[in-house]
PDB file of C-alpha atoms in Angstrom:
ATOM      1  CA  MET A   1     105.962  43.918  82.079  1.00  0.00           C
ATOM      2  CA  PRO A   2     103.176  47.002  82.216  1.00  0.00           C
ATOM      3  CA  ILE A   3      98.995  45.501  82.616  1.00  0.00           C
ATOM      4  CA  ARG A   4      96.846  47.497  80.357  1.00  0.00           C
ATOM      5  CA  SER A   5      93.679  47.752  81.922  1.00  0.00           C
ATOM      6  CA  ARG A   6      90.826  46.265  79.790  1.00  0.00           C
ATOM      7  CA  GLU A   7      88.048  48.586  78.415  1.00  0.00           C
ATOM      8  CA  PRO A   8      84.695  46.837  78.201  1.00  0.00           C
ATOM      9  CA  ALA A   9      83.857  46.231  74.513  1.00  0.00           C
ATOM     10  CA  GLN A  10      80.593  48.043  73.800  1.00  0.00           C
ATOM     11  CA  ARG A  11      78.003  46.856  71.922  1.00  0.00           C
ATOM     12  CA  PRO A  12      76.534  47.561  68.531  1.00  0.00           C
ATOM     13  CA  GLY A  13      73.652  49.179  69.111  1.00  0.00           C
ATOM     14  CA  PHE A  14      70.270  48.332  67.074  1.00  0.00           C
ATOM     15  CA  PHE A  15      70.902  46.121  63.530  1.00  0.00           C
ATOM     16  CA  ASN A  16      74.572  46.468  64.290  1.00  0.00           C
ATOM     17  CA  ARG A  17      74.772  49.870  64.899  1.00  0.00           C
ATOM     18  CA  GLN A  18      78.429  51.412  65.589  1.00  0.00           C
ATOM     19  CA  ARG A  19      77.682  55.246  65.584  1.00  0.00           C
ATOM     20  CA  PRO A  20      75.585  57.223  67.168  1.00  0.00           C
ATOM     21  CA  LEU A  21      71.740  57.299  66.330  1.00  0.00           C
ATOM     22  CA  HIS A  22      72.421  61.587  65.376  1.00  0.00           C
ATOM     23  CA  ALA A  23      75.247  60.340  62.966  1.00  0.00           C
ATOM     24  CA  VAL A  24      72.477  57.046  61.740  1.00  0.00           C
ATOM     25  CA  LEU A  25      70.241  59.861  60.774  1.00  0.00           C
ATOM     26  CA  GLY A  26      72.553  62.067  58.676  1.00  0.00           C
ATOM     27  CA  GLY A  27      73.686  63.806  61.471  1.00  0.00           C
ATOM     28  CA  GLY A  28      72.441  67.029  59.654  1.00  0.00           C
ATOM     29  CA  LYS A  29      69.327  69.446  60.347  1.00  0.00           C
ATOM     30  CA  LEU A  30      66.819  66.221  59.661  1.00  0.00           C
ATOM     31  CA  ALA A  31      68.366  64.514  62.424  1.00  0.00           C
ATOM     32  CA  ASP A  32      68.495  67.165  64.583  1.00  0.00           C
ATOM     33  CA  ILE A  33      64.490  67.309  64.077  1.00  0.00           C
ATOM     34  CA  LEU A  34      63.517  63.983  65.111  1.00  0.00           C
ATOM     35  CA  LEU A  35      65.391  63.376  67.659  1.00  0.00           C
ATOM     36  CA  TRP A  36      64.259  66.723  69.116  1.00  0.00           C
ATOM     37  CA  LYS A  37      67.708  69.091  69.176  1.00  0.00           C
ATOM     38  CA  ASP A  38      65.755  71.850  67.685  1.00  0.00           C
ATOM     39  CA  LYS A  39      62.946  71.709  69.755  1.00  0.00           C
ATOM     40  CA  ILE A  40      61.717  74.732  68.203  1.00  0.00           C
ATOM     41  CA  SER A  41      61.363  73.191  64.790  1.00  0.00           C
ATOM     42  CA  SER A  42      59.977  70.004  65.898  1.00  0.00           C
ATOM     43  CA  ALA A  43      57.435  71.443  67.920  1.00  0.00           C
ATOM     44  CA  THR A  44      56.446  73.770  65.064  1.00  0.00           C
ATOM     45  CA  ILE A  45      56.433  70.927  62.644  1.00  0.00           C
ATOM     46  CA  LEU A  46      54.389  68.303  64.529  1.00  0.00           C
ATOM     47  CA  ALA A  47      52.130  71.357  65.157  1.00  0.00           C
ATOM     48  CA  ALA A  48      51.650  71.723  61.586  1.00  0.00           C
ATOM     49  CA  PHE A  49      51.350  68.476  60.668  1.00  0.00           C
ATOM     50  CA  SER A  50      48.171  68.293  63.245  1.00  0.00           C
ATOM     51  CA  ILE A  51      46.563  70.972  62.315  1.00  0.00           C
ATOM     52  CA  ILE A  52      46.180  69.513  58.453  1.00  0.00           C
ATOM     53  CA  TRP A  53      45.071  66.275  60.341  1.00  0.00           C
ATOM     54  CA  PHE A  54      42.708  67.984  62.140  1.00  0.00           C
ATOM     55  CA  LEU A  55      41.429  69.749  59.392  1.00  0.00           C
ATOM     56  CA  PHE A  56      41.463  67.111  57.272  1.00  0.00           C
ATOM     57  CA  GLU A  57      39.878  64.203  59.664  1.00  0.00           C
ATOM     58  CA  VAL A  58      37.951  66.077  61.875  1.00  0.00           C
ATOM     59  CA  VAL A  59      36.512  69.435  60.397  1.00  0.00           C
ATOM     60  CA  GLU A  60      36.154  67.499  57.684  1.00  0.00           C
ATOM     61  CA  TYR A  61      37.810  70.086  55.244  1.00  0.00           C
ATOM     62  CA  ASN A  62      37.814  69.858  51.440  1.00  0.00           C
ATOM     63  CA  PHE A  63      41.159  69.309  50.109  1.00  0.00           C
ATOM     64  CA  LEU A  64      40.747  71.740  47.002  1.00  0.00           C
ATOM     65  CA  THR A  65      39.136  74.206  49.234  1.00  0.00           C
ATOM     66  CA  LEU A  66      41.794  74.238  51.819  1.00  0.00           C
ATOM     67  CA  LEU A  67      44.197  74.493  49.032  1.00  0.00           C
ATOM     68  CA  CYS A  68      42.749  77.733  47.534  1.00  0.00           C
ATOM     69  CA  HIS A  69      42.382  79.290  50.280  1.00  0.00           C
ATOM     70  CA  ILE A  70      46.004  78.861  51.372  1.00  0.00           C
ATOM     71  CA  LEU A  71      46.626  80.224  48.056  1.00  0.00           C
ATOM     72  CA  MET A  72      44.759  82.976  48.085  1.00  0.00           C
ATOM     73  CA  VAL A  73      45.679  84.135  51.506  1.00  0.00           C
ATOM     74  CA  ILE A  74      49.542  83.841  50.667  1.00  0.00           C
ATOM     75  CA  MET A  75      48.454  85.810  47.201  1.00  0.00           C
ATOM     76  CA  LEU A  76      46.866  88.497  49.738  1.00  0.00           C
ATOM     77  CA  ILE A  77      50.089  88.783  51.749  1.00  0.00           C
ATOM     78  CA  LEU A  78      52.338  89.415  48.904  1.00  0.00           C
ATOM     79  CA  PHE A  79      49.934  91.738  47.135  1.00  0.00           C
ATOM     80  CA  VAL A  80      50.072  94.053  50.382  1.00  0.00           C
ATOM     81  CA  TRP A  81      54.138  93.119  51.122  1.00  0.00           C
ATOM     82  CA  TYR A  82      54.821  94.213  47.503  1.00  0.00           C
ATOM     83  CA  ASN A  83      52.767  97.019  47.505  1.00  0.00           C
ATOM     84  CA  ALA A  84      53.340  98.884  50.599  1.00  0.00           C
ATOM     85  CA  ALA A  85      57.376  97.720  50.330  1.00  0.00           C
ATOM     86  CA  GLY A  86      57.552 101.595  48.609  1.00  0.00           C
ATOM     87  CA  LEU A  87      55.593 102.929  51.416  1.00  0.00           C
ATOM     88  CA  ILE A  88      57.262 101.690  54.688  1.00  0.00           C
ATOM     89  CA  THR A  89      61.049 100.242  55.075  1.00  0.00           C
ATOM     90  CA  TRP A  90      60.667  97.314  53.817  1.00  0.00           C
ATOM     91  CA  SER A  91      62.811  94.773  51.498  1.00  0.00           C
ATOM     92  CA  LEU A  92      60.484  93.396  47.872  1.00  0.00           C
ATOM     93  CA  PRO A  93      59.957  89.537  48.259  1.00  0.00           C
ATOM     94  CA  GLN A  94      62.389  87.897  46.106  1.00  0.00           C
ATOM     95  CA  ILE A  95      61.147  84.690  43.689  1.00  0.00           C
ATOM     96  CA  TYR A  96      64.106  83.313  44.266  1.00  0.00           C
ATOM     97  CA  ASP A  97      62.844  82.889  48.437  1.00  0.00           C
ATOM     98  CA  PHE A  98      60.353  80.383  47.004  1.00  0.00           C
ATOM     99  CA  GLN A  99      61.889  78.143  44.792  1.00  0.00           C
ATOM    100  CA  ILE A 100      62.523  74.576  45.700  1.00  0.00           C
ATOM    101  CA  PRO A 101      66.463  73.928  45.276  1.00  0.00           C
ATOM    102  CA  GLU A 102      67.275  71.162  42.748  1.00  0.00           C
ATOM    103  CA  SER A 103      69.250  69.353  44.803  1.00  0.00           C
ATOM    104  CA  THR A 104      65.536  67.949  46.443  1.00  0.00           C
ATOM    105  CA  PHE A 105      64.647  66.618  42.936  1.00  0.00           C
ATOM    106  CA  ARG A 106      68.416  64.966  42.738  1.00  0.00           C
ATOM    107  CA  PHE A 107      67.666  63.437  45.983  1.00  0.00           C
ATOM    108  CA  LEU A 108      63.913  62.431  45.306  1.00  0.00           C
ATOM    109  CA  HIS A 109      65.274  60.600  42.130  1.00  0.00           C
ATOM    110  CA  GLN A 110      68.163  58.926  43.662  1.00  0.00           C
ATOM    111  CA  LYS A 111      65.662  57.436  46.328  1.00  0.00           C
ATOM    112  CA  LEU A 112      62.831  56.385  43.678  1.00  0.00           C
ATOM    113  CA  ASN A 113      65.683  55.020  41.816  1.00  0.00           C
ATOM    114  CA  SER A 114      66.921  53.252  44.395  1.00  0.00           C
ATOM    115  CA  PHE A 115      63.689  52.071  45.660  1.00  0.00           C
ATOM    116  CA  LEU A 116      63.193  50.377  42.327  1.00  0.00           C
ATOM    117  CA  ARG A 117      66.076  48.472  42.289  1.00  0.00           C
ATOM    118  CA  ASN A 118      65.471  47.022  45.722  1.00  0.00           C
ATOM    119  CA  PHE A 119      61.980  46.255  44.656  1.00  0.00           C
ATOM    120  CA  TYR A 120      63.282  44.223  41.725  1.00  0.00           C
ATOM    121  CA  ASP A 121      66.080  42.387  43.580  1.00  0.00           C
ATOM    122  CA  ILE A 122      63.368  41.511  46.033  1.00  0.00           C
ATOM    123  CA  SER A 123      60.857  40.426  43.730  1.00  0.00           C
ATOM    124  CA  THR A 124      62.987  37.520  42.074  1.00  0.00           C
ATOM    125  CA  GLY A 125      63.490  35.908  44.427  1.00  0.00           C
ATOM    126  CA  LYS A 126      67.116  35.579  45.176  1.00  0.00           C
ATOM    127  CA  ASP A 127      66.353  35.779  48.635  1.00  0.00           C
ATOM    128  CA  LEU A 128      63.058  33.937  49.406  1.00  0.00           C
ATOM    129  CA  ALA A 129      63.167  34.641  52.978  1.00  0.00           C
ATOM    130  CA  LEU A 130      62.940  38.449  52.266  1.00  0.00           C
ATOM    131  CA  PHE A 131      60.406  37.778  50.024  1.00  0.00           C
ATOM    132  CA  PHE A 132      58.084  35.999  51.797  1.00  0.00           C
ATOM    133  CA  ALA A 133      58.919  38.711  54.339  1.00  0.00           C
ATOM    134  CA  THR A 134      57.915  41.330  51.895  1.00  0.00           C
ATOM    135  CA  ILE A 135      54.459  40.061  51.088  1.00  0.00           C
ATOM    136  CA  THR A 136      53.577  38.999  54.520  1.00  0.00           C
ATOM    137  CA  GLY A 137      54.542  43.138  55.447  1.00  0.00           C
ATOM    138  CA  LEU A 138      52.257  44.219  52.104  1.00  0.00           C
ATOM    139  CA  TRP A 139      49.784  41.518  53.553  1.00  0.00           C
ATOM    140  CA  ILE A 140      49.677  43.041  57.081  1.00  0.00           C
ATOM    141  CA  MET A 141      49.682  46.789  55.885  1.00  0.00           C
ATOM    142  CA  SER A 142      46.706  46.285  53.066  1.00  0.00           C
ATOM    143  CA  ALA A 143      44.245  44.319  55.936  1.00  0.00           C
ATOM    144  CA  ILE A 144      45.461  47.853  58.872  1.00  0.00           C
ATOM    145  CA  GLY A 145      44.622  49.582  55.634  1.00  0.00           C
ATOM    146  CA  ASN A 146      40.949  48.824  55.772  1.00  0.00           C
ATOM    147  CA  TYR A 147      40.631  50.655  59.340  1.00  0.00           C
ATOM    148  CA  PHE A 148      42.294  53.944  58.532  1.00  0.00           C
ATOM    149  CA  THR A 149      42.097  56.043  56.133  1.00  0.00           C
ATOM    150  CA  THR A 150      44.800  56.808  54.383  1.00  0.00           C
ATOM    151  CA  LEU A 151      45.601  60.223  55.625  1.00  0.00           C
ATOM    152  CA  ASN A 152      45.494  58.878  59.352  1.00  0.00           C
ATOM    153  CA  LEU A 153      47.800  56.113  57.995  1.00  0.00           C
ATOM    154  CA  LEU A 154      50.305  59.229  57.324  1.00  0.00           C
ATOM    155  CA  TYR A 155      49.686  61.043  60.241  1.00  0.00           C
ATOM    156  CA  ILE A 156      50.365  57.939  62.756  1.00  0.00           C
ATOM    157  CA  LEU A 157      53.921  57.213  60.238  1.00  0.00           C
ATOM    158  CA  PHE A 158      54.583  60.916  61.308  1.00  0.00           C
ATOM    159  CA  LEU A 159      53.679  60.904  64.688  1.00  0.00           C
ATOM    160  CA  SER A 160      55.954  57.199  64.650  1.00  0.00           C
ATOM    161  CA  LEU A 161      58.591  59.301  62.963  1.00  0.00           C
ATOM    162  CA  VAL A 162      58.979  62.298  65.539  1.00  0.00           C
ATOM    163  CA  THR A 163      58.437  59.897  68.684  1.00  0.00           C
ATOM    164  CA  LEU A 164      60.285  57.081  68.053  1.00  0.00           C
ATOM    165  CA  PRO A 165      64.169  57.875  67.352  1.00  0.00           C
ATOM    166  CA  ILE A 166      64.017  59.918  70.608  1.00  0.00           C
ATOM    167  CA  MET A 167      61.968  57.268  72.572  1.00  0.00           C
ATOM    168  CA  TYR A 168      64.924  54.826  71.222  1.00  0.00           C
ATOM    169  CA  GLU A 169      67.758  56.697  71.899  1.00  0.00           C
ATOM    170  CA  ARG A 170      66.447  57.295  75.971  1.00  0.00           C
ATOM    171  CA  TYR A 171      65.483  53.525  76.307  1.00  0.00           C
ATOM    172  CA  GLU A 172      68.252  52.139  73.542  1.00  0.00           C
ATOM    173  CA  HIS A 173      69.569  49.474  76.276  1.00  0.00           C
ATOM    174  CA  GLU A 174      66.207  48.130  77.000  1.00  0.00           C
ATOM    175  CA  VAL A 175      65.248  48.046  73.194  1.00  0.00           C
ATOM    176  CA  ASN A 176      68.400  46.180  71.802  1.00  0.00           C
ATOM    177  CA  TYR A 177      67.709  43.360  74.612  1.00  0.00           C
ATOM    178  CA  LEU A 178      64.243  43.114  73.218  1.00  0.00           C
ATOM    179  CA  ALA A 179      65.179  43.310  69.499  1.00  0.00           C
ATOM    180  CA  SER A 180      67.846  40.916  70.115  1.00  0.00           C
ATOM    181  CA  LYS A 181      65.413  38.163  71.587  1.00  0.00           C
ATOM    182  CA  GLY A 182      63.178  38.985  68.541  1.00  0.00           C
ATOM    183  CA  ASN A 183      65.614  38.626  65.944  1.00  0.00           C
ATOM    184  CA  GLN A 184      67.062  35.668  67.725  1.00  0.00           C
ATOM    185  CA  ASP A 185      62.947  34.085  67.391  1.00  0.00           C
ATOM    186  CA  VAL A 186      62.528  35.335  63.939  1.00  0.00           C
ATOM    187  CA  LYS A 187      65.832  33.724  62.628  1.00  0.00           C
ATOM    188  CA  ARG A 188      64.867  30.072  64.070  1.00  0.00           C
ATOM    189  CA  LEU A 189      61.431  30.395  62.895  1.00  0.00           C
ATOM    190  CA  PHE A 190      62.687  31.393  59.112  1.00  0.00           C
ATOM    191  CA  ASN A 191      65.551  28.094  59.721  1.00  0.00           C
ATOM    192  CA  THR A 192      62.418  25.971  59.663  1.00  0.00           C
ATOM    193  CA  LEU A 193      60.736  27.238  57.450  1.00  0.00           C
ATOM    194  CA  ASP A 194      63.296  27.225  54.721  1.00  0.00           C
ATOM    195  CA  ASN A 195      64.001  23.877  55.721  1.00  0.00           C
ATOM    196  CA  LYS A 196      61.158  22.415  55.547  1.00  0.00           C
ATOM    197  CA  VAL A 197      59.596  24.571  52.816  1.00  0.00           C
ATOM    198  CA  LEU A 198      61.222  27.196  50.695  1.00  0.00           C
ATOM    199  CA  ASN A 199      64.604  24.827  49.623  1.00  0.00           C
ATOM    200  CA  LYS A 200      61.981  22.160  48.149  1.00  0.00           C
ATOM    201  CA  ILE A 201      60.549  25.058  45.916  1.00  0.00           C
ATOM    202  CA  PRO A 202      62.232  24.806  42.554  1.00  0.00           C
ATOM    203  CA  ARG A 203      64.164  28.235  40.877  1.00  0.00           C
ATOM    204  CA  GLY A 204      64.779  29.256  38.003  1.00  0.00           C
ATOM    205  CA  PRO A 205      68.507  30.020  36.616  1.00  0.00           C
ATOM    206  CA  VAL A 206      69.738  33.589  38.398  1.00  0.00           C
ATOM    207  CA  LYS A 207      71.899  35.796  35.754  1.00  0.00           C
ATOM    208  CA  GLU A 208      74.668  37.401  37.088  1.00  0.00           C
ATOM    209  CA  LYS A 209      75.450  40.963  36.809  1.00  0.00           C
ATOM    210  CA  LYS A 210      77.822  42.519  34.377  1.00  0.00           C
ATOM    211  CA  ASN A 211      80.404  44.777  35.482  1.00  0.00           C
ATOM    212  CA  ARG A 212      80.496  47.728  33.792  1.00  0.00           C
TER     213      ARG A 212
END
């Protein structure tokens, strides 16, 4: 009988991820930007957000003043562009180039509804471990918010989005090893908390969802 060579089984990635990280992030333009596949777009977005953060936090630019200045510059550019188009071989600006696509609003609508459903499910306490983990996470975030401004927190979050995915892709095996150990420790902690505390809390009746 022919002997079949055994190939080493591939270990799943972080959070039991079986697909490449690029596919997990959507596999489109956003994934290319987060993983720095499109270096020009990634660098441009990073520079733009850094300039905005610098203007508001370092220079202490007022938001309304900055917004008005930006709108005035755009109006002047459109005015010169529109009136000079007849003198120079320029094409007239089209209003459709400045419209936000309807698919963007549908995407935001779906994400908002998904967030509200998940928030409701967690708040009902069906999964007490997840409920207390969420409460703890919100409390930690509120404590951090006392030491940072909202803009600083958003900028730190943005920096995390454009740096952590590419760092994880480069050091995937090391991160998976540390995450696996940390996940086991957290599970043991929650099991102990569930057996000694959470199981003793009386729960109300949970209504089953009707399939329509």
